[in-house]
């Protein structure tokens, strides 16, 4: 799931809070805000910029400070030097608490229908170098069913919902096509101009059922983004 760029001609309008703060600081000291490529020593300046930006994210977003989010060093570097990409990343980080709440409520409702109770829930997030996002849900559920039985039933329900969403989407597309044809008939001599809208981020989610909280945490420790950025010993940028 790629986070696409914002389709807007005013590239400098949408800036992250971090970028805005950098510009304000530059004004006060009488210097210009520069990107890594403009700073002379590109490699050193770029690394410093990424480190500063990573520290900023840790201080301002709880999901970054608790270690549940890992970001590719390559992608973080792009964001540190591009206010539009930085805004996309920070907008996503702001949504994480609500996304986790929705995920927990959904899983709890599904397992409640099976007579079970979710006793542990944790969600991790990985932002890859191309901006795509992967999430893994680790959970423990107490129920009379075995993990295999519960996972099969949950999978069947998810597949059924996906099928329903696909059918609904196809109906919507069909209605759009019909409206488009009608508009063309009414405006036969009018030139059609299509405007592409920025796509909402789509997140790939994987569900992992564990027998205990200890097992879930052990599995989480094994999960790792290969080129994740780590401030003190990063080798990717």
JSON list of C-alpha atoms in Angstrom, two decimals:
[
{"chain": "A", "resi": 1, "resn": "UNK", "atom": "CA", "xyz": [0.00, 0.00, 0.00]},
{"chain": "A", "resi": 2, "resn": "UNK", "atom": "CA", "xyz": [1.71, 3.03, -1.20]},
{"chain": "A", "resi": 3, "resn": "UNK", "atom": "CA", "xyz": [1.11, 6.42, 0.29]},
{"chain": "A", "resi": 4, "resn": "UNK", "atom": "CA", "xyz": [0.83, 8.53, -2.81]},
{"chain": "A", "resi": 5, "resn": "UNK", "atom": "CA", "xyz": [1.88, 12.14, -3.14]},
{"chain": "A", "resi": 6, "resn": "UNK", "atom": "CA", "xyz": [-0.69, 14.89, -2.78]},
{"chain": "A", "resi": 7, "resn": "UNK", "atom": "CA", "xyz": [-2.15, 15.89, -6.15]},
{"chain": "A", "resi": 8, "resn": "UNK", "atom": "CA", "xyz": [-1.96, 19.62, -5.64]},
{"chain": "A", "resi": 9, "resn": "UNK", "atom": "CA", "xyz": [-0.24, 22.36, -7.61]},
{"chain": "A", "resi": 10, "resn": "UNK", "atom": "CA", "xyz": [0.50, 24.30, -4.43]},
{"chain": "A", "resi": 11, "resn": "UNK", "atom": "CA", "xyz": [3.32, 22.04, -3.23]},
{"chain": "A", "resi": 12, "resn": "UNK", "atom": "CA", "xyz": [4.37, 24.29, -0.38]},
{"chain": "A", "resi": 13, "resn": "UNK", "atom": "CA", "xyz": [0.93, 24.77, 1.16]},
{"chain": "A", "resi": 14, "resn": "UNK", "atom": "CA", "xyz": [0.82, 21.43, 2.93]},
{"chain": "A", "resi": 15, "resn": "UNK", "atom": "CA", "xyz": [3.73, 21.39, 5.33]},
{"chain": "A", "resi": 16, "resn": "UNK", "atom": "CA", "xyz": [4.33, 19.28, 8.42]},
{"chain": "A", "resi": 17, "resn": "UNK", "atom": "CA", "xyz": [4.59, 20.90, 11.81]},
{"chain": "A", "resi": 18, "resn": "UNK", "atom": "CA", "xyz": [8.27, 19.95, 11.83]},
{"chain": "A", "resi": 19, "resn": "UNK", "atom": "CA", "xyz": [8.92, 21.74, 8.53]},
{"chain": "A", "resi": 20, "resn": "UNK", "atom": "CA", "xyz": [7.09, 24.82, 9.75]},
{"chain": "A", "resi": 21, "resn": "UNK", "atom": "CA", "xyz": [9.14, 24.90, 12.93]},
{"chain": "A", "resi": 22, "resn": "UNK", "atom": "CA", "xyz": [12.37, 24.62, 10.94]},
{"chain": "A", "resi": 23, "resn": "UNK", "atom": "CA", "xyz": [11.40, 27.62, 8.80]},
{"chain": "A", "resi": 24, "resn": "UNK", "atom": "CA", "xyz": [10.47, 29.70, 11.83]},
{"chain": "A", "resi": 25, "resn": "UNK", "atom": "CA", "xyz": [13.80, 28.94, 13.49]},
{"chain": "A", "resi": 26, "resn": "UNK", "atom": "CA", "xyz": [15.61, 29.88, 10.29]},
{"chain": "A", "resi": 27, "resn": "UNK", "atom": "CA", "xyz": [13.87, 33.27, 10.19]},
{"chain": "A", "resi": 28, "resn": "UNK", "atom": "CA", "xyz": [14.84, 34.07, 13.77]},
{"chain": "A", "resi": 29, "resn": "UNK", "atom": "CA", "xyz": [18.53, 33.34, 13.15]},
{"chain": "A", "resi": 30, "resn": "UNK", "atom": "CA", "xyz": [18.54, 35.17, 9.81]},
{"chain": "A", "resi": 31, "resn": "UNK", "atom": "CA", "xyz": [19.44, 32.03, 7.84]},
{"chain": "A", "resi": 32, "resn": "UNK", "atom": "CA", "xyz": [17.57, 30.24, 5.06]},
{"chain": "A", "resi": 33, "resn": "UNK", "atom": "CA", "xyz": [15.92, 26.84, 5.52]},
{"chain": "A", "resi": 34, "resn": "UNK", "atom": "CA", "xyz": [17.80, 24.46, 3.25]},
{"chain": "A", "resi": 35, "resn": "UNK", "atom": "CA", "xyz": [17.26, 20.85, 2.22]},
{"chain": "A", "resi": 36, "resn": "UNK", "atom": "CA", "xyz": [20.12, 18.34, 2.54]},
{"chain": "A", "resi": 37, "resn": "UNK", "atom": "CA", "xyz": [20.97, 18.80, -1.17]},
{"chain": "A", "resi": 38, "resn": "UNK", "atom": "CA", "xyz": [21.43, 22.54, -0.61]},
{"chain": "A", "resi": 39, "resn": "UNK", "atom": "CA", "xyz": [23.64, 22.28, 2.45]},
{"chain": "A", "resi": 40, "resn": "UNK", "atom": "CA", "xyz": [27.03, 21.70, 0.81]},
{"chain": "A", "resi": 41, "resn": "UNK", "atom": "CA", "xyz": [28.14, 18.38, 2.28]},
{"chain": "A", "resi": 42, "resn": "UNK", "atom": "CA", "xyz": [25.11, 16.40, 1.12]},
{"chain": "A", "resi": 43, "resn": "UNK", "atom": "CA", "xyz": [25.80, 13.12, 2.89]},
{"chain": "A", "resi": 44, "resn": "UNK", "atom": "CA", "xyz": [26.60, 14.63, 6.29]},
{"chain": "A", "resi": 45, "resn": "UNK", "atom": "CA", "xyz": [23.85, 17.24, 6.15]},
{"chain": "A", "resi": 46, "resn": "UNK", "atom": "CA", "xyz": [21.30, 14.65, 5.02]},
{"chain": "A", "resi": 47, "resn": "UNK", "atom": "CA", "xyz": [22.20, 12.30, 7.88]},
{"chain": "A", "resi": 48, "resn": "UNK", "atom": "CA", "xyz": [21.91, 15.10, 10.44]},
{"chain": "A", "resi": 49, "resn": "UNK", "atom": "CA", "xyz": [18.55, 16.11, 9.02]},
{"chain": "A", "resi": 50, "resn": "UNK", "atom": "CA", "xyz": [17.19, 12.55, 9.23]},
{"chain": "A", "resi": 51, "resn": "UNK", "atom": "CA", "xyz": [18.43, 12.19, 12.80]},
{"chain": "A", "resi": 52, "resn": "UNK", "atom": "CA", "xyz": [16.80, 15.48, 13.83]},
{"chain": "A", "resi": 53, "resn": "UNK", "atom": "CA", "xyz": [13.55, 14.57, 12.14]},
{"chain": "A", "resi": 54, "resn": "UNK", "atom": "CA", "xyz": [13.50, 11.11, 13.72]},
{"chain": "A", "resi": 55, "resn": "UNK", "atom": "CA", "xyz": [14.03, 12.69, 17.16]},
{"chain": "A", "resi": 56, "resn": "UNK", "atom": "CA", "xyz": [11.21, 15.12, 16.46]},
{"chain": "A", "resi": 57, "resn": "UNK", "atom": "CA", "xyz": [8.83, 12.26, 15.57]},
{"chain": "A", "resi": 58, "resn": "UNK", "atom": "CA", "xyz": [9.75, 10.38, 18.75]},
{"chain": "A", "resi": 59, "resn": "UNK", "atom": "CA", "xyz": [9.06, 13.44, 20.90]},
{"chain": "A", "resi": 60, "resn": "UNK", "atom": "CA", "xyz": [5.75, 14.32, 19.26]},
{"chain": "A", "resi": 61, "resn": "UNK", "atom": "CA", "xyz": [4.13, 10.94, 18.51]},
{"chain": "A", "resi": 62, "resn": "UNK", "atom": "CA", "xyz": [3.63, 8.31, 21.22]},
{"chain": "A", "resi": 63, "resn": "UNK", "atom": "CA", "xyz": [3.48, 5.52, 18.64]},
{"chain": "A", "resi": 64, "resn": "UNK", "atom": "CA", "xyz": [7.09, 6.35, 17.69]},
{"chain": "A", "resi": 65, "resn": "UNK", "atom": "CA", "xyz": [8.38, 6.53, 21.24]},
{"chain": "A", "resi": 66, "resn": "UNK", "atom": "CA", "xyz": [6.88, 3.18, 22.34]},
{"chain": "A", "resi": 67, "resn": "UNK", "atom": "CA", "xyz": [8.63, 1.27, 19.56]},
{"chain": "A", "resi": 68, "resn": "UNK", "atom": "CA", "xyz": [5.54, 0.00, 17.75]},
{"chain": "A", "resi": 69, "resn": "UNK", "atom": "CA", "xyz": [6.38, 1.86, 14.53]},
{"chain": "A", "resi": 70, "resn": "UNK", "atom": "CA", "xyz": [9.44, 1.26, 12.37]},
{"chain": "A", "resi": 71, "resn": "UNK", "atom": "CA", "xyz": [10.24, 3.40, 9.34]},
{"chain": "A", "resi": 72, "resn": "UNK", "atom": "CA", "xyz": [12.62, 2.66, 6.50]},
{"chain": "A", "resi": 73, "resn": "UNK", "atom": "CA", "xyz": [15.73, 4.85, 6.68]},
{"chain": "A", "resi": 74, "resn": "UNK", "atom": "CA", "xyz": [15.46, 5.55, 2.97]},
{"chain": "A", "resi": 75, "resn": "UNK", "atom": "CA", "xyz": [11.85, 6.71, 3.26]},
{"chain": "A", "resi": 76, "resn": "UNK", "atom": "CA", "xyz": [12.58, 8.76, 6.39]},
{"chain": "A", "resi": 77, "resn": "UNK", "atom": "CA", "xyz": [15.32, 10.54, 4.48]},
{"chain": "A", "resi": 78, "resn": "UNK", "atom": "CA", "xyz": [12.84, 11.44, 1.73]},
{"chain": "A", "resi": 79, "resn": "UNK", "atom": "CA", "xyz": [10.42, 12.82, 4.32]},
{"chain": "A", "resi": 80, "resn": "UNK", "atom": "CA", "xyz": [13.08, 14.86, 6.15]},
{"chain": "A", "resi": 81, "resn": "UNK", "atom": "CA", "xyz": [13.82, 16.79, 2.97]},
{"chain": "A", "resi": 82, "resn": "UNK", "atom": "CA", "xyz": [10.30, 17.02, 1.55]},
{"chain": "A", "resi": 83, "resn": "UNK", "atom": "CA", "xyz": [7.53, 18.86, 3.45]},
{"chain": "A", "resi": 84, "resn": "UNK", "atom": "CA", "xyz": [4.73, 17.21, 1.44]},
{"chain": "A", "resi": 85, "resn": "UNK", "atom": "CA", "xyz": [5.98, 13.69, 2.19]},
{"chain": "A", "resi": 86, "resn": "UNK", "atom": "CA", "xyz": [6.60, 14.65, 5.82]},
{"chain": "A", "resi": 87, "resn": "UNK", "atom": "CA", "xyz": [2.99, 15.76, 6.11]},
{"chain": "A", "resi": 88, "resn": "UNK", "atom": "CA", "xyz": [1.77, 12.45, 4.66]},
{"chain": "A", "resi": 89, "resn": "UNK", "atom": "CA", "xyz": [3.86, 10.51, 7.17]},
{"chain": "A", "resi": 90, "resn": "UNK", "atom": "CA", "xyz": [2.78, 12.62, 10.13]},
{"chain": "A", "resi": 91, "resn": "UNK", "atom": "CA", "xyz": [-0.88, 12.48, 9.10]},
{"chain": "A", "resi": 92, "resn": "UNK", "atom": "CA", "xyz": [-0.58, 8.68, 9.18]},
{"chain": "A", "resi": 93, "resn": "UNK", "atom": "CA", "xyz": [1.12, 8.69, 12.59]},
{"chain": "A", "resi": 94, "resn": "UNK", "atom": "CA", "xyz": [-1.71, 10.84, 13.96]},
{"chain": "A", "resi": 95, "resn": "UNK", "atom": "CA", "xyz": [-4.24, 8.23, 12.80]},
{"chain": "A", "resi": 96, "resn": "UNK", "atom": "CA", "xyz": [-2.55, 5.24, 14.44]},
{"chain": "A", "resi": 97, "resn": "UNK", "atom": "CA", "xyz": [-4.30, 5.49, 17.87]},
{"chain": "A", "resi": 98, "resn": "UNK", "atom": "CA", "xyz": [-7.72, 5.56, 16.19]},
{"chain": "A", "resi": 99, "resn": "UNK", "atom": "CA", "xyz": [-6.76, 2.74, 13.79]},
{"chain": "A", "resi": 100, "resn": "UNK", "atom": "CA", "xyz": [-5.64, 0.58, 16.71]},
{"chain": "A", "resi": 101, "resn": "UNK", "atom": "CA", "xyz": [-8.85, 1.33, 18.60]},
{"chain": "A", "resi": 102, "resn": "UNK", "atom": "CA", "xyz": [-10.92, 0.34, 15.57]},
{"chain": "A", "resi": 103, "resn": "UNK", "atom": "CA", "xyz": [-8.85, -2.82, 15.09]},
{"chain": "A", "resi": 104, "resn": "UNK", "atom": "CA", "xyz": [-9.29, -3.86, 18.72]},
{"chain": "A", "resi": 105, "resn": "UNK", "atom": "CA", "xyz": [-13.04, -3.23, 18.67]},
{"chain": "A", "resi": 106, "resn": "UNK", "atom": "CA", "xyz": [-13.45, -5.17, 15.44]},
{"chain": "A", "resi": 107, "resn": "UNK", "atom": "CA", "xyz": [-11.46, -8.18, 16.67]},
{"chain": "A", "resi": 108, "resn": "UNK", "atom": "CA", "xyz": [-13.24, -8.12, 20.03]},
{"chain": "A", "resi": 109, "resn": "UNK", "atom": "CA", "xyz": [-16.64, -8.11, 18.31]},
{"chain": "A", "resi": 110, "resn": "UNK", "atom": "CA", "xyz": [-15.66, -11.00, 16.04]},
{"chain": "A", "resi": 111, "resn": "UNK", "atom": "CA", "xyz": [-14.37, -13.13, 18.90]},
{"chain": "A", "resi": 112, "resn": "UNK", "atom": "CA", "xyz": [-17.30, -12.23, 21.14]},
{"chain": "A", "resi": 113, "resn": "UNK", "atom": "CA", "xyz": [-19.58, -13.73, 18.48]},
{"chain": "A", "resi": 114, "resn": "UNK", "atom": "CA", "xyz": [-17.59, -16.95, 18.92]},
{"chain": "A", "resi": 115, "resn": "UNK", "atom": "CA", "xyz": [-17.91, -16.84, 22.69]},
{"chain": "A", "resi": 116, "resn": "UNK", "atom": "CA", "xyz": [-14.38, -15.58, 23.25]},
{"chain": "A", "resi": 117, "resn": "UNK", "atom": "CA", "xyz": [-12.71, -12.59, 24.92]},
{"chain": "A", "resi": 118, "resn": "UNK", "atom": "CA", "xyz": [-9.60, -10.75, 23.68]},
{"chain": "A", "resi": 119, "resn": "UNK", "atom": "CA", "xyz": [-7.22, -10.63, 26.64]},
{"chain": "A", "resi": 120, "resn": "UNK", "atom": "CA", "xyz": [-4.19, -9.18, 24.82]},
{"chain": "A", "resi": 121, "resn": "UNK", "atom": "CA", "xyz": [-3.98, -6.92, 21.76]},
{"chain": "A", "resi": 122, "resn": "UNK", "atom": "CA", "xyz": [-0.95, -5.22, 20.24]},
{"chain": "A", "resi": 123, "resn": "UNK", "atom": "CA", "xyz": [-0.44, -3.78, 16.78]},
{"chain": "A", "resi": 124, "resn": "UNK", "atom": "CA", "xyz": [2.84, -2.97, 15.05]},
{"chain": "A", "resi": 125, "resn": "UNK", "atom": "CA", "xyz": [3.43, -0.80, 11.98]},
{"chain": "A", "resi": 126, "resn": "UNK", "atom": "CA", "xyz": [6.12, -0.80, 9.30]},
{"chain": "A", "resi": 127, "resn": "UNK", "atom": "CA", "xyz": [6.57, 1.98, 6.73]},
{"chain": "A", "resi": 128, "resn": "UNK", "atom": "CA", "xyz": [8.64, 0.58, 3.85]},
{"chain": "A", "resi": 129, "resn": "UNK", "atom": "CA", "xyz": [11.08, 2.48, 1.63]},
{"chain": "A", "resi": 130, "resn": "UNK", "atom": "CA", "xyz": [8.40, 2.98, -1.04]},
{"chain": "A", "resi": 131, "resn": "UNK", "atom": "CA", "xyz": [5.97, 4.42, 1.52]},
{"chain": "A", "resi": 132, "resn": "UNK", "atom": "CA", "xyz": [3.78, 1.31, 1.67]},
{"chain": "A", "resi": 133, "resn": "UNK", "atom": "CA", "xyz": [2.48, 0.34, 5.11]},
{"chain": "A", "resi": 134, "resn": "UNK", "atom": "CA", "xyz": [2.25, -3.07, 6.72]},
{"chain": "A", "resi": 135, "resn": "UNK", "atom": "CA", "xyz": [0.67, -3.79, 10.08]},
{"chain": "A", "resi": 136, "resn": "UNK", "atom": "CA", "xyz": [0.61, -6.91, 12.24]},
{"chain": "A", "resi": 137, "resn": "UNK", "atom": "CA", "xyz": [-1.96, -7.55, 14.96]},
{"chain": "A", "resi": 138, "resn": "UNK", "atom": "CA", "xyz": [-0.82, -9.81, 17.79]},
{"chain": "A", "resi": 139, "resn": "UNK", "atom": "CA", "xyz": [-3.62, -11.03, 20.04]},
{"chain": "A", "resi": 140, "resn": "UNK", "atom": "CA", "xyz": [-4.59, -13.59, 22.65]},
{"chain": "A", "resi": 141, "resn": "UNK", "atom": "CA", "xyz": [-8.21, -14.72, 22.97]},
{"chain": "A", "resi": 142, "resn": "UNK", "atom": "CA", "xyz": [-9.80, -16.88, 25.63]},
{"chain": "A", "resi": 143, "resn": "UNK", "atom": "CA", "xyz": [-12.50, -19.11, 24.13]},
{"chain": "A", "resi": 144, "resn": "UNK", "atom": "CA", "xyz": [-13.79, -22.67, 24.03]},
{"chain": "A", "resi": 145, "resn": "UNK", "atom": "CA", "xyz": [-12.60, -22.99, 20.43]},
{"chain": "A", "resi": 146, "resn": "UNK", "atom": "CA", "xyz": [-9.05, -23.90, 19.44]},
{"chain": "A", "resi": 147, "resn": "UNK", "atom": "CA", "xyz": [-6.86, -21.29, 17.75]},
{"chain": "A", "resi": 148, "resn": "UNK", "atom": "CA", "xyz": [-7.14, -23.17, 14.45]},
{"chain": "A", "resi": 149, "resn": "UNK", "atom": "CA", "xyz": [-10.95, -23.27, 14.61]},
{"chain": "A", "resi": 150, "resn": "UNK", "atom": "CA", "xyz": [-11.21, -19.61, 15.58]},
{"chain": "A", "resi": 151, "resn": "UNK", "atom": "CA", "xyz": [-8.73, -18.50, 12.90]},
{"chain": "A", "resi": 152, "resn": "UNK", "atom": "CA", "xyz": [-10.62, -20.46, 10.22]},
{"chain": "A", "resi": 153, "resn": "UNK", "atom": "CA", "xyz": [-13.94, -18.94, 11.22]},
{"chain": "A", "resi": 154, "resn": "UNK", "atom": "CA", "xyz": [-12.46, -15.44, 11.36]},
{"chain": "A", "resi": 155, "resn": "UNK", "atom": "CA", "xyz": [-10.86, -15.93, 7.96]},
{"chain": "A", "resi": 156, "resn": "UNK", "atom": "CA", "xyz": [-14.15, -17.12, 6.47]},
{"chain": "A", "resi": 157, "resn": "UNK", "atom": "CA", "xyz": [-15.87, -14.02, 7.86]},
{"chain": "A", "resi": 158, "resn": "UNK", "atom": "CA", "xyz": [-13.16, -11.70, 6.49]},
{"chain": "A", "resi": 159, "resn": "UNK", "atom": "CA", "xyz": [-13.34, -13.30, 3.05]},
{"chain": "A", "resi": 160, "resn": "UNK", "atom": "CA", "xyz": [-17.11, -12.88, 3.05]},
{"chain": "A", "resi": 161, "resn": "UNK", "atom": "CA", "xyz": [-16.79, -9.19, 4.00]},
{"chain": "A", "resi": 162, "resn": "UNK", "atom": "CA", "xyz": [-14.15, -8.67, 1.31]},
{"chain": "A", "resi": 163, "resn": "UNK", "atom": "CA", "xyz": [-16.49, -10.24, -1.22]},
{"chain": "A", "resi": 164, "resn": "UNK", "atom": "CA", "xyz": [-19.32, -7.94, -0.13]},
{"chain": "A", "resi": 165, "resn": "UNK", "atom": "CA", "xyz": [-17.05, -4.86, -0.33]},
{"chain": "A", "resi": 166, "resn": "UNK", "atom": "CA", "xyz": [-15.90, -5.88, -3.81]},
{"chain": "A", "resi": 167, "resn": "UNK", "atom": "CA", "xyz": [-19.47, -6.27, -5.03]},
{"chain": "A", "resi": 168, "resn": "UNK", "atom": "CA", "xyz": [-20.41, -2.92, -3.48]},
{"chain": "A", "resi": 169, "resn": "UNK", "atom": "CA", "xyz": [-17.41, -1.25, -5.13]},
{"chain": "A", "resi": 170, "resn": "UNK", "atom": "CA", "xyz": [-18.34, -2.71, -8.51]},
{"chain": "A", "resi": 171, "resn": "UNK", "atom": "CA", "xyz": [-21.87, -1.33, -8.15]},
{"chain": "A", "resi": 172, "resn": "UNK", "atom": "CA", "xyz": [-20.52, 2.12, -7.31]},
{"chain": "A", "resi": 173, "resn": "UNK", "atom": "CA", "xyz": [-18.18, 2.05, -10.32]},
{"chain": "A", "resi": 174, "resn": "UNK", "atom": "CA", "xyz": [-21.06, 0.97, -12.54]},
{"chain": "A", "resi": 175, "resn": "UNK", "atom": "CA", "xyz": [-23.19, 3.87, -11.33]},
{"chain": "A", "resi": 176, "resn": "UNK", "atom": "CA", "xyz": [-20.31, 6.30, -11.95]},
{"chain": "A", "resi": 177, "resn": "UNK", "atom": "CA", "xyz": [-19.94, 5.03, -15.50]},
{"chain": "A", "resi": 178, "resn": "UNK", "atom": "CA", "xyz": [-23.63, 5.52, -16.15]},
{"chain": "A", "resi": 179, "resn": "UNK", "atom": "CA", "xyz": [-23.53, 9.06, -14.77]},
{"chain": "A", "resi": 180, "resn": "UNK", "atom": "CA", "xyz": [-20.46, 9.76, -16.89]},
{"chain": "A", "resi": 181, "resn": "UNK", "atom": "CA", "xyz": [-22.23, 8.58, -20.03]},
{"chain": "A", "resi": 182, "resn": "UNK", "atom": "CA", "xyz": [-25.23, 10.75, -19.23]},
{"chain": "A", "resi": 183, "resn": "UNK", "atom": "CA", "xyz": [-23.00, 13.79, -18.67]},
{"chain": "A", "resi": 184, "resn": "UNK", "atom": "CA", "xyz": [-21.29, 13.21, -22.02]},
{"chain": "A", "resi": 185, "resn": "UNK", "atom": "CA", "xyz": [-24.64, 13.13, -23.80]},
{"chain": "A", "resi": 186, "resn": "UNK", "atom": "CA", "xyz": [-25.70, 16.40, -22.15]},
{"chain": "A", "resi": 187, "resn": "UNK", "atom": "CA", "xyz": [-22.39, 18.08, -22.86]},
{"chain": "A", "resi": 188, "resn": "UNK", "atom": "CA", "xyz": [-21.42, 16.63, -26.18]},
{"chain": "A", "resi": 189, "resn": "UNK", "atom": "CA", "xyz": [-19.31, 19.62, -27.24]},
{"chain": "A", "resi": 190, "resn": "UNK", "atom": "CA", "xyz": [-17.73, 20.17, -23.82]},
{"chain": "A", "resi": 191, "resn": "UNK", "atom": "CA", "xyz": [-14.17, 19.02, -23.29]},
{"chain": "A", "resi": 192, "resn": "UNK", "atom": "CA", "xyz": [-13.84, 16.52, -20.45]},
{"chain": "A", "resi": 193, "resn": "UNK", "atom": "CA", "xyz": [-11.07, 17.15, -17.94]},
{"chain": "A", "resi": 194, "resn": "UNK", "atom": "CA", "xyz": [-10.32, 14.40, -15.46]},
{"chain": "A", "resi": 195, "resn": "UNK", "atom": "CA", "xyz": [-8.81, 15.40, -12.13]},
{"chain": "A", "resi": 196, "resn": "UNK", "atom": "CA", "xyz": [-7.05, 12.68, -10.18]},
{"chain": "A", "resi": 197, "resn": "UNK", "atom": "CA", "xyz": [-7.50, 12.74, -6.42]},
{"chain": "A", "resi": 198, "resn": "UNK", "atom": "CA", "xyz": [-4.89, 11.65, -3.89]},
{"chain": "A", "resi": 199, "resn": "UNK", "atom": "CA", "xyz": [-5.61, 8.08, -2.83]},
{"chain": "A", "resi": 200, "resn": "UNK", "atom": "CA", "xyz": [-6.27, 7.30, 0.81]},
{"chain": "A", "resi": 201, "resn": "UNK", "atom": "CA", "xyz": [-3.55, 5.10, 2.31]},
{"chain": "A", "resi": 202, "resn": "UNK", "atom": "CA", "xyz": [-4.38, 1.39, 2.20]},
{"chain": "A", "resi": 203, "resn": "UNK", "atom": "CA", "xyz": [-2.84, -0.70, 4.94]},
{"chain": "A", "resi": 204, "resn": "UNK", "atom": "CA", "xyz": [-1.91, -4.36, 4.64]},
{"chain": "A", "resi": 205, "resn": "UNK", "atom": "CA", "xyz": [-2.83, -6.05, 7.91]},
{"chain": "A", "resi": 206, "resn": "UNK", "atom": "CA", "xyz": [-1.73, -9.50, 9.10]},
{"chain": "A", "resi": 207, "resn": "UNK", "atom": "CA", "xyz": [-3.35, -11.22, 12.12]},
{"chain": "A", "resi": 208, "resn": "UNK", "atom": "CA", "xyz": [-1.32, -13.42, 14.46]},
{"chain": "A", "resi": 209, "resn": "UNK", "atom": "CA", "xyz": [-3.04, -15.47, 17.18]},
{"chain": "A", "resi": 210, "resn": "UNK", "atom": "CA", "xyz": [-0.89, -16.44, 20.16]},
{"chain": "A", "resi": 211, "resn": "UNK", "atom": "CA", "xyz": [-1.56, -18.83, 23.04]},
{"chain": "A", "resi": 212, "resn": "UNK", "atom": "CA", "xyz": [-0.31, -16.34, 25.63]},
{"chain": "A", "resi": 213, "resn": "UNK", "atom": "CA", "xyz": [0.86, -12.75, 26.03]},
{"chain": "A", "resi": 214, "resn": "UNK", "atom": "CA", "xyz": [4.43, -14.02, 26.52]},
{"chain": "A", "resi": 215, "resn": "UNK", "atom": "CA", "xyz": [4.30, -15.88, 23.20]},
{"chain": "A", "resi": 216, "resn": "UNK", "atom": "CA", "xyz": [2.82, -12.84, 21.44]},
{"chain": "A", "resi": 217, "resn": "UNK", "atom": "CA", "xyz": [5.62, -10.58, 22.72]},
{"chain": "A", "resi": 218, "resn": "UNK", "atom": "CA", "xyz": [8.25, -13.13, 21.69]},
{"chain": "A", "resi": 219, "resn": "UNK", "atom": "CA", "xyz": [6.85, -13.17, 18.15]},
{"chain": "A", "resi": 220, "resn": "UNK", "atom": "CA", "xyz": [6.82, -9.38, 18.07]},
{"chain": "A", "resi": 221, "resn": "UNK", "atom": "CA", "xyz": [10.53, -9.30, 18.88]},
{"chain": "A", "resi": 222, "resn": "UNK", "atom": "CA", "xyz": [11.24, -11.42, 15.79]},
{"chain": "A", "resi": 223, "resn": "UNK", "atom": "CA", "xyz": [9.41, -8.99, 13.54]},
{"chain": "A", "resi": 224, "resn": "UNK", "atom": "CA", "xyz": [11.83, -6.54, 11.99]},
{"chain": "A", "resi": 225, "resn": "UNK", "atom": "CA", "xyz": [11.91, -4.12, 9.08]},
{"chain": "A", "resi": 226, "resn": "UNK", "atom": "CA", "xyz": [15.20, -4.84, 7.30]},
{"chain": "A", "resi": 227, "resn": "UNK", "atom": "CA", "xyz": [16.18, -1.21, 6.66]},
{"chain": "A", "resi": 228, "resn": "UNK", "atom": "CA", "xyz": [14.47, 0.35, 9.67]},
{"chain": "A", "resi": 229, "resn": "UNK", "atom": "CA", "xyz": [16.05, 3.60, 10.88]},
{"chain": "A", "resi": 230, "resn": "UNK", "atom": "CA", "xyz": [17.67, 3.62, 14.31]},
{"chain": "A", "resi": 231, "resn": "UNK", "atom": "CA", "xyz": [19.06, 6.96, 15.44]},
{"chain": "A", "resi": 232, "resn": "UNK", "atom": "CA", "xyz": [22.22, 5.82, 17.24]},
{"chain": "A", "resi": 233, "resn": "UNK", "atom": "CA", "xyz": [23.51, 3.15, 14.89]},
{"chain": "A", "resi": 234, "resn": "UNK", "atom": "CA", "xyz": [21.75, 3.66, 11.58]},
{"chain": "A", "resi": 235, "resn": "UNK", "atom": "CA", "xyz": [23.69, 2.43, 8.53]},
{"chain": "A", "resi": 236, "resn": "UNK", "atom": "CA", "xyz": [21.00, 2.90, 5.91]},
{"chain": "A", "resi": 237, "resn": "UNK", "atom": "CA", "xyz": [21.34, 6.62, 5.21]}
]
